Coordinates of C-alpha atoms in Angstrom, one line a residue:
Chain A
M5 CA 135.1 103.0 125.2
I6 CA 131.9 104.6 126.2
T7 CA 129.6 106.3 123.5
A8 CA 126.1 107.5 123.4
G9 CA 123.0 107.6 121.1
V10 CA 120.3 110.2 121.3
D11 CA 117.0 109.4 119.2
A12 CA 115.0 112.7 119.2
G13 CA 111.6 111.2 118.0
N14 CA 108.5 113.3 117.4
K15 CA 107.0 112.0 120.6
F16 CA 109.8 110.4 122.8
T17 CA 113.4 111.1 122.9
K18 CA 115.4 108.0 123.9
V19 CA 119.1 107.7 125.0
V20 CA 121.4 104.7 125.0
I21 CA 124.9 104.5 126.6
I22 CA 127.2 101.8 125.5
R23 CA 130.5 100.5 126.7
D24 CA 132.5 98.4 124.2
G25 CA 129.1 97.5 122.3
E26 CA 127.1 96.4 125.6
V27 CA 124.3 98.8 126.7
I28 CA 125.2 100.1 130.1
S29 CA 122.0 102.6 130.4
R30 CA 119.0 103.5 128.6
D31 CA 116.4 106.4 129.2
Q32 CA 113.7 108.1 127.6
L33 CA 111.5 111.2 128.0
P34 CA 108.6 112.9 126.0
S35 CA 110.1 115.2 123.7
G36 CA 107.8 117.9 124.3
F37 CA 108.1 121.3 122.8
D38 CA 111.9 121.9 123.7
R39 CA 113.5 118.8 122.3
R40 CA 117.0 119.9 123.0
Q41 CA 116.1 120.3 126.8
S42 CA 114.4 117.0 126.8
A43 CA 117.2 115.2 125.0
F44 CA 119.7 116.7 127.6
K45 CA 117.5 115.7 130.5
A46 CA 117.3 112.2 129.2
F47 CA 120.9 112.0 128.5
K48 CA 121.8 113.4 132.2
R49 CA 119.6 110.7 133.7
A50 CA 120.9 107.9 131.6
L51 CA 124.3 109.2 132.9
S52 CA 123.4 109.0 136.4
T53 CA 122.0 105.6 136.0
A54 CA 125.3 104.4 134.6
G55 CA 127.2 106.4 137.5
L56 CA 129.0 108.4 134.7
N57 CA 129.9 112.1 134.2
E58 CA 129.4 113.7 130.7
D59 CA 133.2 113.7 130.4
D60 CA 133.2 110.0 130.5
V61 CA 131.4 109.8 127.0
Q62 CA 133.7 110.1 124.4
K63 CA 131.1 110.6 121.6
V64 CA 127.4 111.4 121.3
M65 CA 125.6 110.9 117.9
A66 CA 122.0 112.0 117.6
T67 CA 119.2 110.8 115.3
G68 CA 115.5 111.1 114.8
A69 CA 113.3 113.9 113.5
G70 CA 114.8 116.5 116.0
R71 CA 118.4 115.4 115.8
S72 CA 119.5 118.6 114.6
E73 CA 118.4 120.3 117.9
V74 CA 120.7 117.9 120.1
D75 CA 123.4 120.6 120.4
F76 CA 125.5 118.4 122.8
A77 CA 126.0 115.7 120.1
G78 CA 129.1 115.5 118.2
G79 CA 127.5 114.4 114.9
T80 CA 124.2 113.2 113.5
V81 CA 123.0 110.2 111.5
T82 CA 119.7 109.6 109.6
E83 CA 116.9 107.7 111.1
V84 CA 117.4 104.9 108.6
G85 CA 121.2 104.7 109.0
A86 CA 120.6 104.4 112.8
A87 CA 117.6 101.9 112.5
A88 CA 119.8 99.6 110.2
R89 CA 122.7 99.6 112.4
G90 CA 121.1 99.0 115.6
S91 CA 118.9 96.3 114.1
I92 CA 121.8 94.3 112.8
H93 CA 123.4 94.5 116.2
V94 CA 120.4 93.4 118.2
I95 CA 118.9 90.8 115.4
P96 CA 122.0 89.9 113.4
E97 CA 120.1 87.6 110.9
S98 CA 117.7 90.6 109.9
R99 CA 118.1 92.0 106.4
T100 CA 114.8 93.9 106.0
V101 CA 113.8 96.3 108.9
I102 CA 110.2 97.7 109.7
D103 CA 110.4 100.8 111.8
V104 CA 107.2 102.2 112.8
G105 CA 107.2 105.5 115.2
A106 CA 104.5 108.0 116.2
E107 CA 104.8 110.2 112.9
E108 CA 106.4 107.8 110.4
G109 CA 106.7 104.4 109.1
R110 CA 109.9 103.1 107.5
A111 CA 111.1 100.1 105.7
L112 CA 114.7 99.3 104.7
K113 CA 116.8 96.5 103.4
M114 CA 120.4 96.2 104.5
D115 CA 123.7 93.9 103.9
E116 CA 125.1 91.7 106.6
T117 CA 127.0 94.8 107.9
G118 CA 124.0 97.0 108.6
K119 CA 124.7 99.0 105.4
V120 CA 121.3 100.4 104.0
L121 CA 120.8 99.0 100.5
N122 CA 117.3 100.4 99.7
F123 CA 114.5 102.2 101.8
T124 CA 111.2 103.9 101.7
I125 CA 109.5 106.2 104.3
S126 CA 106.0 107.2 104.9
D127 CA 105.8 110.5 107.1
K128 CA 103.2 112.5 105.1
C129 CA 100.2 110.8 106.4
A130 CA 99.1 109.8 110.1
A131 CA 97.5 106.4 108.6
G132 CA 100.6 104.7 108.2
A133 CA 102.1 105.8 111.8
G134 CA 101.7 105.1 115.4
S135 CA 99.5 108.3 115.9
F136 CA 96.9 106.3 114.0
I137 CA 96.6 103.6 116.5
E138 CA 96.7 106.3 119.2
M139 CA 93.8 108.2 117.9
M140 CA 91.8 104.7 117.4
S141 CA 92.5 103.5 120.7
Q142 CA 91.1 107.0 122.2
A143 CA 88.1 106.5 120.3
L144 CA 87.7 103.0 121.7
E145 CA 88.4 104.7 125.2
I146 CA 91.4 102.4 126.2
T147 CA 95.2 102.5 125.8
P148 CA 97.2 101.3 122.7
E149 CA 98.5 98.7 124.9
E150 CA 95.0 97.5 125.8
M151 CA 94.0 97.6 122.2
G152 CA 96.9 95.3 121.5
S153 CA 95.9 92.7 123.7
L154 CA 92.2 93.1 123.2
S155 CA 92.8 92.5 119.5
L156 CA 94.0 89.2 120.1
Q157 CA 90.7 88.0 121.5
A158 CA 88.9 89.1 118.1
V159 CA 86.6 86.7 116.4
Q160 CA 86.6 88.6 113.1
T161 CA 87.9 91.6 111.0
V162 CA 85.2 94.1 109.7
P163 CA 86.2 96.1 106.7
M164 CA 87.4 99.7 107.5
N165 CA 86.6 102.0 104.5
A166 CA 88.4 105.1 105.7
Q167 CA 92.1 105.5 105.1
C168 CA 92.4 109.0 106.8
A169 CA 92.8 108.8 110.5
V170 CA 90.5 111.7 110.9
F171 CA 87.7 109.7 108.9
A172 CA 88.7 106.4 110.5
E173 CA 87.9 107.8 114.0
S174 CA 84.4 108.6 113.1
E175 CA 84.1 105.2 111.6
V176 CA 85.4 103.5 114.7
I177 CA 82.9 105.5 116.7
S178 CA 79.9 104.4 114.4
L179 CA 81.3 100.7 114.8
I180 CA 80.9 101.1 118.5
H181 CA 77.6 102.6 118.1
S182 CA 76.4 99.6 115.7
R183 CA 77.5 97.2 118.7
V184 CA 80.6 95.6 116.9
P185 CA 82.9 94.2 119.8
K186 CA 85.7 96.4 120.5
A187 CA 88.2 93.2 120.0
D188 CA 86.9 93.1 116.7
I189 CA 87.3 96.6 115.9
A190 CA 90.8 96.7 117.5
R191 CA 91.8 94.0 115.2
S192 CA 90.3 95.6 112.1
V193 CA 92.1 98.9 112.9
F194 CA 95.5 96.7 113.2
N195 CA 94.6 95.2 110.0
A196 CA 94.1 98.3 108.1
M197 CA 97.3 99.7 109.4
A198 CA 99.3 96.6 108.5
G199 CA 98.1 96.8 104.9
R200 CA 99.7 100.0 104.6
I201 CA 102.8 99.1 106.4
S202 CA 103.0 96.0 104.2
S203 CA 103.0 98.0 101.0
L204 CA 106.2 99.9 102.4
V205 CA 108.0 96.6 102.9
R206 CA 107.0 95.2 99.5
R207 CA 108.2 98.3 97.9
V208 CA 111.9 97.8 99.3
G209 CA 111.4 94.1 98.6
L210 CA 110.5 91.4 101.2
N211 CA 112.9 88.7 102.2
K212 CA 112.5 86.2 105.0
E213 CA 114.7 87.8 107.5
L214 CA 112.3 90.6 108.6
A215 CA 112.7 92.5 111.9
M216 CA 110.5 95.1 113.3
I217 CA 111.6 98.0 115.5
G218 CA 110.1 101.2 116.9
G219 CA 107.4 101.7 119.6
M220 CA 104.7 99.8 117.3
A221 CA 106.9 96.4 117.7
K222 CA 105.8 96.3 121.5
N223 CA 102.1 95.9 120.0
P224 CA 101.4 92.3 119.8
G225 CA 98.0 93.1 118.0
F226 CA 99.6 94.9 115.4
V227 CA 102.7 92.5 114.9
R228 CA 100.1 89.6 114.3
E229 CA 98.2 91.3 111.6
L230 CA 101.5 92.3 110.0
E231 CA 102.9 88.8 110.1
K232 CA 99.7 87.6 108.6
D233 CA 99.6 90.1 105.8
L234 CA 103.0 89.4 104.9
D235 CA 102.8 85.9 105.5
T236 CA 106.0 85.8 107.3
K237 CA 107.4 85.4 111.0
I238 CA 108.8 88.9 112.3
F239 CA 111.9 89.0 114.4
L240 CA 111.4 91.2 117.6
T241 CA 113.6 92.5 120.2
E242 CA 113.1 93.3 123.7
N243 CA 113.6 97.1 123.8
P244 CA 112.5 98.1 120.3
D245 CA 112.0 101.6 120.7
F246 CA 115.6 101.9 121.7
V247 CA 117.1 100.3 118.6
S248 CA 117.8 103.5 116.7
A249 CA 119.5 105.4 119.7
L250 CA 121.6 102.1 120.1
G251 CA 122.4 102.5 116.5
A252 CA 123.5 105.9 116.9
A253 CA 125.9 104.9 119.8
L254 CA 127.4 102.1 117.7
I255 CA 128.0 104.4 114.9
A256 CA 129.4 107.1 117.4
A257 CA 132.0 104.2 118.5
E258 CA 132.8 103.4 114.9
K259 CA 133.7 107.1 114.5
I260 CA 136.1 107.1 117.0
S261 CA 138.1 103.8 116.2
Chain B
M10 CA 83.0 113.7 80.4
I11 CA 86.4 113.1 81.7
A12 CA 85.9 111.2 84.9
N13 CA 88.8 111.2 87.4
Y14 CA 89.0 108.4 90.0
G15 CA 91.7 108.3 92.7
Y16 CA 93.1 110.4 95.1
K17 CA 95.9 112.8 96.1
D18 CA 97.7 112.5 99.4
G19 CA 101.2 113.3 100.9
S20 CA 102.9 110.6 98.7
G21 CA 101.6 112.1 95.4
E22 CA 98.5 112.1 92.9
F23 CA 97.0 109.0 91.9
F24 CA 94.1 109.3 89.4
I25 CA 92.8 107.3 86.5
S26 CA 90.9 109.6 84.0
I27 CA 88.4 107.9 81.7
D28 CA 86.9 109.8 78.8
T29 CA 83.3 108.5 79.1
A30 CA 82.2 110.0 75.8
K31 CA 84.5 107.5 74.1
C32 CA 83.8 104.9 76.5
A33 CA 80.0 105.1 76.0
Q34 CA 80.5 104.6 72.0
C35 CA 82.5 101.2 72.8
E36 CA 80.1 98.2 73.1
A37 CA 82.7 95.8 74.1
K38 CA 84.7 97.4 77.0
P39 CA 87.6 95.0 76.6
C40 CA 89.3 96.8 79.4
V41 CA 87.1 95.6 82.3
E42 CA 88.3 92.0 81.6
A43 CA 91.8 93.0 80.6
C44 CA 92.4 94.4 84.1
P45 CA 94.3 91.6 86.2
E46 CA 93.1 93.4 89.5
K47 CA 89.6 93.6 88.3
I48 CA 89.4 97.4 89.4
L49 CA 87.2 98.6 86.6
V50 CA 83.3 98.2 86.5
I51 CA 80.5 98.9 83.7
F52 CA 77.7 101.1 85.1
T53 CA 75.0 103.4 83.8
D54 CA 75.9 107.0 84.5
D55 CA 73.6 109.9 85.6
Y56 CA 72.9 110.7 81.8
D57 CA 71.9 107.2 81.2
D58 CA 75.2 106.2 79.4
E59 CA 76.9 102.9 79.8
V60 CA 80.6 103.7 80.8
I61 CA 83.3 102.3 82.8
G62 CA 84.3 103.5 86.4
V63 CA 86.9 102.5 88.9
K64 CA 85.2 100.5 91.7
E65 CA 84.3 102.3 94.9
E66 CA 86.4 100.0 96.9
H67 CA 89.7 100.7 94.9
R68 CA 89.5 104.5 94.6
K69 CA 91.2 105.3 97.8
K70 CA 94.2 102.8 97.1
I71 CA 94.6 102.6 93.3
K72 CA 98.3 103.3 94.0
Y73 CA 98.3 99.7 95.4
S74 CA 95.7 98.2 93.1
C75 CA 97.6 99.1 90.1
G76 CA 100.8 98.2 91.7
P77 CA 101.2 94.9 89.8
C78 CA 101.0 96.7 86.4
K79 CA 103.2 99.6 87.3
P80 CA 105.6 99.2 90.1
I81 CA 107.0 102.6 91.1
T82 CA 110.5 101.8 89.8
E83 CA 110.0 99.3 86.9
K84 CA 108.6 99.1 83.4
R85 CA 104.9 99.9 82.8
N86 CA 102.7 97.5 81.2
L87 CA 99.0 98.8 81.4
S88 CA 96.8 96.1 80.5
C89 CA 93.6 98.5 80.5
Q90 CA 95.1 101.0 78.2
K91 CA 96.4 98.4 75.8
A92 CA 92.9 96.7 75.8
C93 CA 91.1 100.2 75.2
P94 CA 90.5 100.5 71.4
S95 CA 89.9 104.4 71.7
G96 CA 92.6 105.7 74.2
A97 CA 89.9 106.5 76.7
I98 CA 92.1 105.8 79.7
V99 CA 94.8 107.8 81.0
H100 CA 96.8 107.4 84.5
S101 CA 98.2 110.4 86.1
W102 CA 101.3 108.7 87.6
Chain C
M21 CA 88.3 112.5 123.4
A22 CA 86.3 111.2 120.5
T23 CA 83.0 110.6 122.5
G24 CA 81.2 112.7 125.0
K25 CA 82.7 115.8 123.5
K26 CA 82.2 119.0 125.8
K27 CA 83.3 121.6 123.2
E28 CA 81.0 121.7 120.4
H29 CA 82.4 124.4 118.5
W30 CA 82.3 122.7 115.0
R31 CA 78.5 122.8 115.3
W32 CA 77.0 125.3 112.7
E33 CA 73.6 126.4 112.9
E34 CA 70.8 124.2 111.2
S35 CA 68.1 126.1 109.5
N36 CA 65.0 125.9 107.5
W37 CA 63.2 128.3 105.3
H38 CA 60.2 128.5 102.9
N39 CA 58.9 131.2 100.4
P40 CA 55.4 132.2 101.9
E41 CA 54.9 134.1 98.5
I42 CA 54.5 130.7 96.7
D43 CA 51.3 128.7 96.9
W44 CA 52.3 125.3 96.2
V45 CA 48.7 124.1 95.7
K46 CA 48.8 126.1 92.5
A47 CA 52.0 124.7 91.2
R48 CA 52.0 122.1 88.3
I49 CA 55.0 120.1 89.2
I50 CA 56.4 119.9 92.8
T51 CA 59.8 118.2 93.0
A52 CA 62.2 117.8 95.8
G53 CA 65.9 116.9 96.1
V54 CA 67.6 115.5 99.1
D55 CA 71.2 115.5 99.7
V56 CA 72.2 113.1 102.4
G57 CA 76.1 114.2 103.0
S58 CA 78.4 112.5 105.3
V59 CA 78.2 115.5 107.7
S60 CA 75.2 117.6 106.7
S61 CA 71.8 116.8 104.9
Q62 CA 69.6 119.1 103.0
A63 CA 66.2 118.9 101.6
V64 CA 65.1 121.3 98.7
I65 CA 61.4 121.6 97.5
M66 CA 60.8 123.4 94.1
C67 CA 57.3 124.6 92.5
D68 CA 57.7 124.6 88.9
G69 CA 61.3 125.2 89.0
K70 CA 61.3 127.8 91.7
L71 CA 62.8 127.5 95.1
F72 CA 60.0 127.0 97.4
A73 CA 61.5 125.7 100.7
Y74 CA 64.6 124.0 102.2
S75 CA 66.3 122.6 105.3
N76 CA 69.7 122.2 106.4
M77 CA 70.8 120.0 109.1
R78 CA 73.4 117.6 110.6
T79 CA 73.3 114.0 109.4
G80 CA 72.4 111.4 112.0
S81 CA 73.7 108.0 112.4
N82 CA 71.1 106.6 110.1
S83 CA 70.8 107.7 106.4
P84 CA 67.1 106.9 105.8
D85 CA 66.1 108.8 109.1
S86 CA 68.3 111.7 108.2
A87 CA 66.6 112.1 104.9
L88 CA 63.1 111.9 106.2
N89 CA 64.0 114.4 108.9
A90 CA 65.5 116.8 106.3
I91 CA 62.5 116.6 103.9
N92 CA 59.9 116.9 107.0
W93 CA 61.7 120.0 108.3
A94 CA 61.7 121.6 104.9
M95 CA 57.9 121.0 104.7
E96 CA 57.2 122.2 108.2
E97 CA 54.5 124.8 108.4
T98 CA 53.8 124.5 104.5
G99 CA 51.1 122.1 104.7
L100 CA 53.0 119.9 102.1
T101 CA 53.2 116.1 102.7
L102 CA 55.4 113.4 101.0
D103 CA 52.3 112.4 98.9
D104 CA 52.2 115.9 97.2
L105 CA 55.9 115.5 95.7
H106 CA 55.8 114.4 92.3
Y107 CA 59.1 113.4 91.8
T108 CA 62.1 113.1 94.5
V109 CA 66.0 112.8 93.6
G110 CA 68.3 111.6 96.4
T111 CA 72.0 112.6 96.1
G112 CA 75.0 112.7 98.2
Y113 CA 77.0 110.2 100.1
G114 CA 73.6 108.5 101.4
R115 CA 71.6 108.7 98.2
I116 CA 70.7 105.1 97.9
N117 CA 69.3 105.4 101.4
V118 CA 66.5 107.9 100.7
P119 CA 63.5 105.8 101.1
F120 CA 60.9 108.2 99.3
A121 CA 63.2 109.0 96.4
N122 CA 62.1 108.1 92.9
R123 CA 65.9 108.1 91.7
A124 CA 69.6 108.5 93.1
V125 CA 71.7 111.0 90.9
T126 CA 75.5 111.4 92.1
E127 CA 76.2 114.7 93.9
I128 CA 78.7 115.6 91.0
A129 CA 75.8 115.7 88.3
C130 CA 73.5 117.6 90.9
H131 CA 76.3 120.1 91.8
A132 CA 76.8 120.8 87.9
R133 CA 72.9 121.0 87.3
S134 CA 72.5 123.3 90.1
G135 CA 75.3 125.9 89.0
G136 CA 73.1 127.9 86.8
F137 CA 70.5 128.4 89.3
M138 CA 72.6 128.9 92.3
Y139 CA 75.2 131.4 90.6
G140 CA 74.0 132.1 87.0
P141 CA 74.6 130.8 83.5
T142 CA 78.1 131.6 83.4
V143 CA 79.2 129.0 85.7
R144 CA 81.7 126.4 84.1
T145 CA 83.8 125.4 87.0
I146 CA 82.5 124.5 90.6
L147 CA 84.7 123.8 93.4
D148 CA 82.8 121.9 95.9
I149 CA 84.4 121.4 99.4
G150 CA 82.0 119.1 101.6
G151 CA 82.4 117.7 104.9
Q152 CA 84.3 114.7 103.8
D153 CA 85.5 115.3 100.2
S154 CA 86.6 118.0 97.8
K155 CA 85.6 117.9 94.2
V156 CA 86.1 120.1 91.1
I157 CA 83.4 119.8 88.4
H158 CA 83.6 121.4 84.9
C159 CA 80.2 121.6 83.2
D160 CA 78.8 123.2 80.2
S161 CA 76.1 125.8 79.6
K162 CA 73.3 123.4 80.1
G163 CA 74.6 122.1 83.4
K164 CA 76.1 118.8 82.2
V165 CA 79.4 117.6 83.5
T166 CA 82.2 117.8 81.2
S167 CA 84.8 116.5 83.6
F168 CA 85.4 116.1 87.3
I169 CA 87.8 115.2 90.0
M170 CA 87.2 114.4 93.5
N171 CA 89.5 113.6 96.6
D172 CA 87.7 111.8 99.7
K173 CA 90.8 110.0 100.8
C174 CA 92.1 112.4 103.0
A175 CA 90.4 115.0 105.5
A176 CA 93.0 117.7 104.5
G177 CA 91.0 119.9 102.3
T178 CA 87.5 119.1 103.6
G179 CA 85.2 120.8 106.0
R180 CA 85.9 118.0 108.5
G181 CA 89.6 119.1 108.7
M182 CA 88.4 122.7 109.5
E183 CA 86.1 121.2 112.2
V184 CA 89.2 119.5 113.8
F185 CA 91.1 123.0 113.9
A186 CA 87.9 124.8 115.1
D187 CA 87.8 122.4 118.0
L188 CA 91.4 122.6 118.9
L189 CA 91.4 126.3 119.1
D190 CA 87.9 126.7 120.8
I191 CA 86.6 128.9 118.1
P192 CA 83.0 128.5 116.7
I193 CA 83.2 127.2 113.2
G194 CA 81.2 130.3 111.8
E195 CA 83.9 132.7 113.4
V196 CA 86.8 130.8 111.6
G197 CA 86.9 132.8 108.3
T198 CA 86.7 136.3 109.8
R199 CA 89.1 135.5 112.8
S200 CA 91.6 133.9 110.3
L201 CA 91.7 137.5 108.4
D202 CA 92.6 139.1 111.8
V203 CA 96.3 139.1 111.3
E204 CA 98.7 141.8 110.5
E205 CA 100.4 139.7 107.8
E206 CA 100.0 136.3 106.1
P207 CA 102.0 133.7 108.1
E208 CA 103.7 130.8 106.1
P209 CA 101.0 128.0 105.5
V210 CA 101.2 125.0 108.1
S211 CA 103.7 122.6 106.6
S212 CA 102.0 119.2 107.1
T213 CA 99.6 117.9 104.7
C214 CA 98.0 115.6 107.2
V215 CA 95.3 117.0 109.4
V216 CA 96.6 115.1 112.4
F217 CA 100.2 116.4 111.9
A218 CA 99.0 119.7 111.3
K219 CA 97.3 119.6 114.6
T220 CA 100.6 118.7 116.3
E221 CA 102.2 121.4 114.4
A222 CA 99.6 124.0 115.6
V223 CA 100.0 123.1 119.2
G224 CA 103.5 123.8 118.8
L225 CA 103.1 127.2 117.1
L226 CA 100.5 128.2 120.1
H227 CA 103.3 127.1 122.5
A228 CA 105.7 129.3 120.7
G229 CA 103.4 132.2 121.2
W230 CA 101.5 132.5 118.1
S231 CA 97.7 133.9 118.5
K232 CA 94.8 131.7 117.5
E233 CA 94.1 134.0 114.7
R234 CA 97.5 133.5 113.3
V235 CA 97.5 129.9 113.6
L236 CA 94.0 129.7 112.0
A237 CA 95.6 131.9 109.1
A238 CA 98.3 129.5 108.7
Y239 CA 95.8 126.6 108.4
C240 CA 93.5 128.3 106.1
S241 CA 96.1 129.2 103.9
S242 CA 97.4 125.6 103.8
M243 CA 93.9 124.2 103.2
A244 CA 93.4 126.8 100.3
Q245 CA 96.6 125.5 98.7
R246 CA 95.6 122.1 99.1
V247 CA 92.3 122.8 97.3
L248 CA 93.9 124.6 94.6
S249 CA 96.1 121.8 93.7
L250 CA 93.2 119.7 93.1
L251 CA 91.7 122.6 90.9
N252 CA 94.7 122.9 88.9
R253 CA 95.0 119.1 88.2
I254 CA 92.0 119.6 85.9
G255 CA 92.2 123.4 85.4
I256 CA 89.9 126.3 85.8
K257 CA 87.3 127.7 83.1
K258 CA 85.7 130.8 83.9
D259 CA 83.4 131.5 85.7
L260 CA 84.6 129.7 88.9
V261 CA 82.0 129.2 91.8
I262 CA 82.9 127.8 95.3
T263 CA 80.1 125.8 96.9
G264 CA 79.5 123.4 100.0
G265 CA 79.8 124.4 103.7
I266 CA 83.5 125.9 103.4
A267 CA 82.2 128.3 100.8
K268 CA 80.7 130.1 103.7
N269 CA 84.2 130.4 105.1
I270 CA 85.5 133.9 104.0
G271 CA 89.0 133.0 105.3
I272 CA 89.1 130.1 102.7
V273 CA 87.1 131.7 99.9
S274 CA 89.5 135.0 99.9
R275 CA 92.5 132.9 100.2
I276 CA 91.7 130.8 97.3
E277 CA 90.5 133.9 95.1
D278 CA 94.0 135.8 96.2
K279 CA 96.2 132.7 95.0
L280 CA 94.1 132.4 91.8
G281 CA 93.9 136.0 91.1
I282 CA 90.2 135.7 90.1
T283 CA 87.0 136.3 91.9
A284 CA 84.5 133.5 92.4
L285 CA 80.7 134.4 91.6
K286 CA 78.7 135.1 94.6
P287 CA 75.9 132.7 95.6
R288 CA 72.1 133.7 95.4
Y289 CA 71.2 131.3 98.1
D290 CA 72.5 129.3 101.1
T291 CA 75.8 127.3 99.3
Q292 CA 75.1 124.2 101.6
I293 CA 71.7 123.5 99.4
A294 CA 73.6 123.4 96.1
G295 CA 73.4 119.4 96.0
A296 CA 69.9 119.3 97.0
V297 CA 69.0 122.0 94.5
G298 CA 70.6 120.3 91.7
A299 CA 68.7 117.2 92.8
A300 CA 65.3 119.0 92.6
L301 CA 66.2 120.2 89.2
F302 CA 67.0 116.8 87.9
A303 CA 63.7 115.7 89.2
R304 CA 62.1 118.1 87.2
A305 CA 64.0 117.4 84.2
L306 CA 63.3 113.5 84.8
I307 CA 59.5 114.1 85.0
E308 CA 59.4 116.2 81.8
K309 CA 61.4 113.2 80.3
D310 CA 58.9 110.7 81.3
N311 CA 55.9 112.5 80.0

């Protein structure tokens, strides 16, 4: 059985195609202004990588902020539902999941089947989302990836007063002017953001089996600050930004059988 | 004066209101010690009255600072309000 | 890019002024107020309670220097020196870093104190929208604060948020207000509360064919709503005044007035100097109290 999941995020649209629970293809494209078209293009590309036609896919499920625009999907699933289903598949021992994307942060608690028990979302403010890191990396004139590795060389954290991304950008610039090393600034930024994500986790209730998915899970600087803040190890997976798309594909398969 | 400390953002409004006229009359100011997170501070305001306020470093995160006394979903047990003899402290959430 | 900005549309004009009809040498009490804000700094000099000189400029990276630059610019061509000032009050975000001030007073108390001078004796509610915060202050007939609320956590509802939009749309900050009113009908407000997300939303609207004016209208409307919710939190007592940099933005002021159904009193002076005026008035009261 072949199914697909499309995660139409605010920044990127991710597609995963699975055959009997195994990933056979994945692709992603920037979501752009026309999310429907980006989703369709990414889907086509993933199909061609797998050597498949549209007709070979028995069901497509869409998730993500732009899921309703994915008109070739046979159904939709919430971001939280898809994140939980995908996470339990790739990290079976996880019971709490942190999902930080471009414009939102989420924390959820689930049972051993991936059924969501409790969740909380922060999507009203850039300070708790990936955009925050992107803006600060621009102020530092490096990429978010460089910022992640640079932060690991930091010797100290300086206090950040600003909570708002707009104000934090000015604060970062004034720290640069006062000659604080970029590595220290980078760590301080991750530390400030980790504090906000931790509070989401504490609200759903922290247990030891904590996993993190979403684009920010690829950033070792952020993961380290979050682990320190929560005082626990975080389980990671290889393609964290595709976990929700995978979840949607798994749910599609369950709908058929 | 009713001094409102806190903030408003996408997640809601989080303000602690302090009636400084009542507060200035109170010698002991037991609320400051009662707060388990030590977010309150005694200071002299612009009209030379000795009153309490929320510490600067807590104003933009009081939702979290006050979290231990009032988690969003559970019972409320506000040590500062219980300690205040004149009902000068009000929370907006 | 955050550094090395080519576009500088957020830059408003800096200014200084003095009243040539006042001879400060004959004044009995000369006081000054210096308001070092996060974005702009102002200095005001008063002779026996009358406005003699002021300056308004962008705050530099160092508060003590900004305070000194502002007072020097206000004193320019007047023959006054720092030694001639009898009492100086510092206010604003950088108030404790005004090296020549005799005392620091919060901007909340200063705004309340200046209400009568700036707008007349009937002022009871002051809405101050600054570069990095918004505040609502209730005051009594003597200019004493009776209650206040402030939001400085988030750029939405502050001048800084407006600057971000001016920059995005390539529109000089001074033209934002009038151009936001140049629309046939008022669009729905921008839905995101957060400035960063509102920016993304605006880019989408421009892409969908909206004019810059319409996007500005949608943002001004959302900002007016945002400020109003702070106002409603402590309520409005008449008369209302709007002060701070955003008071110069007709697009925001008229939308706030429309939504409230009341008119704000018109200022007698540049609204950006309100805090510094209050500080200079405080200085005078403090001298009289000491003597």
